[in-house]
Tab-separated table of C-alpha atoms in Angstrom:
chain	number	residue	atom	x	y	z
S	1	MET	CA	-20.194	-13.653	1.078
S	2	ASP	CA	-17.163	-14.709	3.093
S	3	ILE	CA	-13.710	-13.285	4.045
S	4	LYS	CA	-11.955	-15.375	1.384
S	5	GLN	CA	-13.905	-13.737	-1.416
S	6	LEU	CA	-12.817	-10.295	-0.140
S	7	LYS	CA	-9.232	-11.529	0.031
S	8	PHE	CA	-9.444	-12.696	-3.587
S	9	LEU	CA	-10.784	-9.301	-4.652
S	10	ILE	CA	-7.916	-7.499	-2.895
S	11	ALA	CA	-5.316	-9.914	-4.312
S	12	LEU	CA	-6.636	-9.132	-7.788
S	13	ASP	CA	-6.285	-5.460	-7.176
S	14	GLU	CA	-2.694	-5.835	-5.900
S	15	THR	CA	-1.503	-8.138	-8.693
S	16	ARG	CA	-3.731	-6.822	-11.561
S	17	HIS	CA	-3.597	-10.386	-12.964
S	18	PHE	CA	-6.037	-13.287	-12.463
S	19	GLY	CA	-3.359	-15.978	-12.538
S	20	GLN	CA	-1.050	-14.168	-10.100
S	21	ALA	CA	-3.922	-13.371	-7.769
S	22	ALA	CA	-4.975	-17.044	-7.769
S	23	ALA	CA	-1.340	-18.177	-7.060
S	24	ARG	CA	-1.050	-15.703	-4.178
S	25	CYS	CA	-4.291	-17.089	-2.645
S	26	HIS	CA	-3.170	-20.726	-3.285
S	27	ILE	CA	-6.143	-21.589	-5.526
S	28	THR	CA	-6.640	-22.204	-9.202
S	29	GLN	CA	-7.550	-19.389	-11.560
S	30	PRO	CA	-10.965	-20.943	-12.430
S	31	THR	CA	-11.771	-21.150	-8.696
S	32	LEU	CA	-10.840	-17.463	-8.279
S	33	SER	CA	-12.991	-16.399	-11.178
S	34	MET	CA	-15.936	-18.471	-9.956
S	35	ARG	CA	-15.770	-17.054	-6.426
S	36	LEU	CA	-15.587	-13.477	-7.720
S	37	ARG	CA	-18.554	-14.090	-10.036
S	38	SER	CA	-20.442	-15.499	-7.028
S	39	LEU	CA	-19.676	-12.271	-5.160
S	40	GLU	CA	-20.914	-10.211	-8.094
S	41	GLU	CA	-24.126	-12.225	-8.220
S	42	GLU	CA	-24.740	-11.796	-4.487
S	43	LEU	CA	-24.178	-8.025	-4.677
S	44	GLN	CA	-25.961	-7.799	-8.035
S	45	LEU	CA	-23.172	-5.641	-9.348
S	46	PRO	CA	-20.408	-6.091	-11.958
S	47	LEU	CA	-17.169	-5.653	-10.122
S	48	VAL	CA	-14.445	-6.618	-12.614
S	49	ASN	CA	-13.914	-5.616	-16.284
S	50	ARG	CA	-13.091	-8.825	-18.048
S	51	GLY	CA	-11.491	-9.370	-21.423
S	52	GLN	CA	-8.678	-11.586	-22.604
S	53	ARG	CA	-7.039	-10.446	-19.369
S	54	PHE	CA	-7.778	-8.322	-16.272
S	55	GLU	CA	-8.865	-4.884	-17.441
S	56	GLY	CA	-9.499	-3.202	-14.122
S	57	PHE	CA	-12.477	-2.710	-11.815
S	58	THR	CA	-15.794	-1.173	-12.607
S	59	ALA	CA	-16.799	2.022	-10.802
S	60	PRO	CA	-18.954	-0.035	-8.371
S	61	GLY	CA	-16.109	-2.471	-8.098
S	62	GLU	CA	-13.759	0.262	-6.875
S	63	ARG	CA	-16.217	1.278	-4.172
S	64	VAL	CA	-16.729	-2.377	-3.100
S	65	LEU	CA	-12.950	-2.844	-3.068
S	66	ALA	CA	-12.601	0.006	-0.566
S	67	TRP	CA	-15.166	-1.640	1.689
S	68	ALA	CA	-13.433	-4.988	1.303
S	69	ARG	CA	-10.212	-3.522	2.586
S	70	THR	CA	-11.977	-2.018	5.578
S	71	VAL	CA	-13.785	-5.266	6.390
S	72	LEU	CA	-10.585	-7.323	6.057
S	73	ALA	CA	-8.681	-4.860	8.288
S	74	ALA	CA	-11.453	-5.211	10.902
S	75	TYR	CA	-11.340	-8.985	10.588
S	76	ASP	CA	-7.555	-9.066	11.099
S	77	GLY	CA	-7.951	-6.634	13.997
S	78	LEU	CA	-10.538	-8.859	15.612
S	79	GLN	CA	-8.245	-11.838	15.406
S	80	ALA	CA	-5.371	-9.839	16.845
S	81	GLU	CA	-7.578	-8.491	19.630
S	82	ALA	CA	-8.734	-12.007	20.578
S	83	ALA	CA	-5.112	-13.198	20.637
S	84	ALA	CA	-4.118	-10.194	22.798
S	85	CYS	CA	-6.855	-11.133	25.284
S	86	ARG	CA	-5.219	-14.574	25.509
S	87	GLY	CA	-1.824	-12.919	26.164
S	88	ASN	CA	-0.471	-13.361	22.655
S	89	LEU	CA	0.098	-11.145	19.603
S	90	VAL	CA	-0.515	-12.530	16.176
S	91	GLY	CA	-1.058	-10.987	12.775
S	92	THR	CA	0.805	-8.298	10.852
S	93	LEU	CA	1.886	-4.905	12.274
S	94	ARG	CA	1.583	-2.383	9.449
S	95	LEU	CA	4.106	0.454	10.020
S	96	GLY	CA	4.586	3.473	7.777
S	97	VAL	CA	7.763	5.575	8.053
S	98	VAL	CA	8.625	8.876	6.324
S	99	PRO	CA	11.769	8.783	4.153
S	100	LEU	CA	15.053	9.571	5.876
S	101	SER	CA	13.636	9.157	9.342
S	102	SER	CA	16.143	9.143	12.230
S	103	PHE	CA	13.942	6.530	13.867
S	104	ASP	CA	15.174	2.976	13.336
S	105	PRO	CA	12.149	0.642	13.552
S	106	LEU	CA	14.390	-2.468	13.539
S	107	ALA	CA	15.074	-2.430	17.307
S	108	LEU	CA	11.376	-2.122	18.103
S	109	MET	CA	10.463	-4.920	15.691
S	110	GLN	CA	13.158	-7.156	17.133
S	111	GLN	CA	11.779	-6.697	20.682
S	112	LEU	CA	8.255	-7.393	19.597
S	113	HIS	CA	9.293	-10.470	17.564
S	114	LYS	CA	11.278	-11.820	20.485
S	115	GLN	CA	8.247	-11.537	22.792
S	116	HIS	CA	5.723	-12.648	20.157
S	117	PRO	CA	7.325	-14.966	17.545
S	118	SER	CA	4.088	-15.268	15.539
S	119	LEU	CA	3.996	-11.559	14.816
S	120	ARG	CA	4.781	-10.377	11.313
S	121	PHE	CA	5.647	-6.892	10.010
S	122	GLU	CA	4.826	-4.830	6.968
S	123	LEU	CA	7.034	-1.717	6.587
S	124	SER	CA	6.241	1.068	4.139
S	125	ALA	CA	8.050	4.232	3.175
S	126	LEU	CA	5.399	6.946	2.786
S	127	SER	CA	5.001	10.716	2.854
S	128	SER	CA	3.679	12.289	6.106
S	129	GLU	CA	0.311	12.953	4.356
S	130	GLN	CA	0.013	9.372	3.196
S	131	ILE	CA	0.811	8.034	6.684
S	132	LEU	CA	-1.910	10.153	8.335
S	133	GLU	CA	-4.439	9.233	5.650
S	134	GLN	CA	-3.690	5.491	5.919
S	135	LEU	CA	-3.777	5.632	9.686
S	136	ALA	CA	-7.194	7.289	9.572
S	137	SER	CA	-8.512	4.713	7.081
S	138	ASN	CA	-7.093	1.757	9.108
S	139	ARG	CA	-4.607	0.729	6.399
S	140	LEU	CA	-1.717	1.376	8.818
S	141	ASP	CA	-1.462	0.497	12.503
S	142	LEU	CA	1.432	2.851	13.335
S	143	GLY	CA	3.246	5.725	11.711
S	144	VAL	CA	6.507	7.548	12.156
S	145	SER	CA	5.883	11.012	10.833
S	146	TYR	CA	6.280	14.728	11.588
S	147	LEU	CA	4.199	16.111	14.421
S	148	GLU	CA	3.536	19.594	13.069
S	149	ARG	CA	-0.116	20.282	12.532
S	150	LEU	CA	-1.049	16.805	13.882
S	151	ASP	CA	-4.677	16.572	14.913
S	152	ALA	CA	-4.498	15.471	18.563
S	153	GLU	CA	-8.190	14.668	18.585
S	154	ARG	CA	-7.706	11.980	15.922
S	155	PHE	CA	-4.222	10.673	16.756
S	156	ASP	CA	-2.120	9.737	19.796
S	157	SER	CA	1.611	10.404	19.518
S	158	LEU	CA	4.908	10.001	21.269
S	159	ALA	CA	7.563	12.533	20.388
S	160	LEU	CA	10.888	11.034	19.212
S	161	ASP	CA	14.351	12.510	19.722
S	162	GLU	CA	15.136	15.627	17.682
S	163	THR	CA	16.457	14.755	14.195
S	164	ARG	CA	19.985	16.174	13.761
S	165	MET	CA	21.710	16.273	10.389
S	166	GLY	CA	25.063	15.221	9.052
S	167	LEU	CA	26.807	14.960	5.712
S	168	LEU	CA	27.046	11.478	4.257
S	169	TYR	CA	30.031	10.911	2.012
S	170	ASP	CA	32.303	8.161	0.757
S	171	GLN	CA	35.783	8.457	2.199
S	172	ARG	CA	37.365	7.133	-1.003
S	173	PHE	CA	36.304	10.354	-2.770
S	174	PHE	CA	36.016	13.048	-0.051
S	175	ASN	CA	37.770	13.939	3.192
S	176	PHE	CA	36.593	16.706	5.539
S	177	GLY	CA	38.711	16.125	8.632
S	178	GLU	CA	37.048	15.718	12.054
S	179	LYS	CA	35.267	18.980	12.879
S	180	PRO	CA	31.571	19.594	12.270
S	181	LEU	CA	30.863	21.115	8.895
S	182	SER	CA	29.282	24.504	8.282
S	183	TRP	CA	26.387	25.105	5.860
S	184	GLU	CA	28.652	27.593	4.086
S	185	ALA	CA	31.116	24.803	3.390
S	186	LEU	CA	28.419	22.523	2.041
S	187	ILE	CA	27.314	24.966	-0.611
S	188	GLU	CA	30.582	24.372	-2.476
S	189	LEU	CA	30.116	20.571	-2.613
S	190	PRO	CA	28.393	18.386	-5.192
S	191	LEU	CA	25.201	17.631	-3.337
S	192	GLY	CA	22.523	15.013	-3.937
S	193	MET	CA	19.045	15.792	-2.512
S	194	LEU	CA	15.563	14.431	-2.305
S	195	THR	CA	13.139	16.234	-4.559
S	196	SER	CA	11.459	19.466	-3.458
S	197	GLY	CA	8.242	18.964	-1.488
S	198	MET	CA	9.565	16.173	0.668
S	199	HIS	CA	9.695	17.219	4.320
S	200	PHE	CA	13.376	16.368	4.852
S	201	ARG	CA	14.365	18.392	1.763
S	202	GLN	CA	12.327	21.329	3.094
S	203	SER	CA	14.334	21.259	6.286
S	204	ILE	CA	17.594	21.232	4.308
S	205	ASP	CA	16.474	24.192	2.169
S	206	HIS	CA	15.423	26.093	5.276
S	207	ASN	CA	18.877	25.666	6.827
S	208	PHE	CA	20.516	26.975	3.647
S	209	HIS	CA	18.070	29.793	2.951
S	210	SER	CA	18.120	31.076	6.579
S	211	ARG	CA	21.833	31.721	6.036
S	212	GLY	CA	21.351	33.464	2.684
S	213	LEU	CA	22.554	30.396	0.754
S	214	THR	CA	21.038	28.818	-2.352
S	215	PRO	CA	22.018	25.186	-2.981
S	216	GLN	CA	22.407	23.907	-6.549
S	217	PRO	CA	22.141	20.152	-6.213
S	218	LEU	CA	24.012	18.012	-8.655
S	219	LEU	CA	21.345	15.274	-8.287
S	220	GLN	CA	17.737	15.328	-7.201
S	221	THR	CA	15.683	12.159	-6.735
S	222	ASP	CA	12.599	10.911	-4.919
S	223	ALA	CA	14.272	7.549	-4.146
S	224	VAL	CA	16.483	7.256	-1.133
S	225	HIS	CA	18.306	4.120	-2.469
S	226	GLN	CA	19.332	6.046	-5.611
S	227	LEU	CA	20.699	8.839	-3.465
S	228	LEU	CA	22.742	6.326	-1.436
S	229	GLN	CA	24.030	4.733	-4.626
S	230	ALA	CA	25.178	8.109	-5.892
S	231	VAL	CA	26.976	8.868	-2.673
S	232	HIS	CA	28.640	5.458	-2.599
S	233	GLY	CA	29.726	5.971	-6.229
S	234	GLY	CA	31.404	9.211	-5.414
S	235	LEU	CA	29.069	11.337	-7.570
S	236	CYS	CA	27.943	13.530	-4.633
S	237	CYS	CA	27.489	13.957	-0.905
S	238	ALA	CA	24.120	14.099	0.801
S	239	VAL	CA	22.622	15.636	3.955
S	240	MET	CA	21.137	12.798	6.016
S	241	PRO	CA	19.796	12.160	9.524
S	242	LEU	CA	22.843	12.002	11.767
S	243	ASP	CA	21.778	8.967	13.834
S	244	SER	CA	20.255	7.001	10.950
S	245	GLY	CA	22.973	4.330	10.798
S	246	LEU	CA	23.520	4.927	7.068
S	247	ASP	CA	27.277	5.214	7.590
S	248	ALA	CA	27.303	1.552	8.703
S	249	LEU	CA	26.110	0.313	5.284
S	250	THR	CA	29.681	0.063	3.975
S	251	GLU	CA	33.140	0.575	5.443
S	252	TYR	CA	33.670	3.655	3.271
S	253	LEU	CA	30.680	5.774	4.231
S	254	ARG	CA	30.847	8.392	6.928
S	255	LEU	CA	28.256	10.734	8.459
S	256	GLN	CA	29.906	13.949	9.642
S	257	PRO	CA	27.935	16.352	11.915
S	258	ILE	CA	26.756	19.674	10.523
S	259	GLU	CA	26.717	22.742	12.826
S	260	ASP	CA	23.260	23.861	14.012
S	261	ALA	CA	21.421	21.345	11.812
S	262	GLN	CA	18.062	19.871	12.635
S	263	THR	CA	14.745	19.329	10.969
S	264	LEU	CA	11.950	21.904	11.127
S	265	ALA	CA	9.552	19.567	13.057
S	266	ARG	CA	9.917	16.682	15.491
S	267	LEU	CA	9.191	13.167	14.457
S	268	GLY	CA	6.726	11.096	16.442
S	269	LEU	CA	5.306	7.575	16.723
S	270	ILE	CA	1.606	8.015	15.769
S	271	MET	CA	-1.480	5.849	16.304
S	272	ARG	CA	-5.101	6.527	15.540
S	273	ARG	CA	-7.375	7.223	18.517
S	274	SER	CA	-10.716	5.972	17.203
S	275	ALA	CA	-11.873	2.373	17.333
S	276	PRO	CA	-11.286	-0.171	16.012
S	277	ARG	CA	-7.678	0.301	17.074
S	278	SER	CA	-5.161	-2.428	16.528
S	279	ALA	CA	-3.999	-4.409	19.550
S	280	LEU	CA	-0.686	-4.727	17.750
S	281	ALA	CA	-0.354	-0.998	17.512
S	282	GLU	CA	-1.174	-0.527	21.184
S	283	ALA	CA	1.429	-3.105	22.223
S	284	CYS	CA	4.116	-1.523	20.043
S	285	PHE	CA	3.178	1.973	21.303
S	286	ALA	CA	3.348	0.805	24.925
S	287	LEU	CA	6.699	-1.013	24.358
S	288	TYR	CA	8.309	2.046	22.904
S	289	GLN	CA	6.967	4.242	25.686
S	290	LYS	CA	8.328	1.842	28.265
S	291	SER	CA	11.787	1.839	26.587
S	292	GLN	CA	11.860	5.652	26.726
S	293	LEU	CA	11.054	5.638	30.430
S	294	ALA	CA	13.683	3.009	31.259
S	295	PRO	CA	16.940	4.410	32.789
């Protein structure tokens, strides 16, 4: 067994296609199939259901796949750790961010890339529950998520600035003057919102309900980009993080502050405490901490 076989197995899971998995790994399809059969023979287990095409993994195959991801993450971490000991950072920093976060990871990634040009980044939009689960299972290096009910024994965290809210709208269709808006004024507008259950939506609902207001959104979606498209098209307005930079996407968008508007919980930069811990995550964590302490 070698690392390449595990990479082939993971590529097959991600593509669900023998030919595409082989192309991703820069080998031929017969070579991929042969190496996977060799792995099955060594483990004495059938891992893949084969037919005319890929038909999924067997039950043992699913369990082996989970171990393959863990082993590969540890291998990548070992390479990154060795490079860090040499004063370099290499590999891929895996960062998960909750939807509609006021934290802009771009500045942090730019600083890291400037200092370590060989560093790559993998950015995922995930729920707070998914971020914590993937941090715990070593599928993410860092997360940006809400700090409420965070287990301090399992995770280190740095609190981010409080998330304030504003109303995002297209100036070609709406005009609200210059003053901050009230929640009472928003209730009369055509609003687009994320679906119920998402943390940012819960904060919006709380701000309405605490004032005896019940919003009736024109549009609900679980996709941020669809919400932005609807705002840009003039269908609706949307409550968004005030310092998110969304108003800079086009010349027509504007984010107007809302009075007494903030999320229920603070966001934080989160890293797992237990080993093996990514050297990339530690460097990113330290860099952000240093930037916050700078005058």
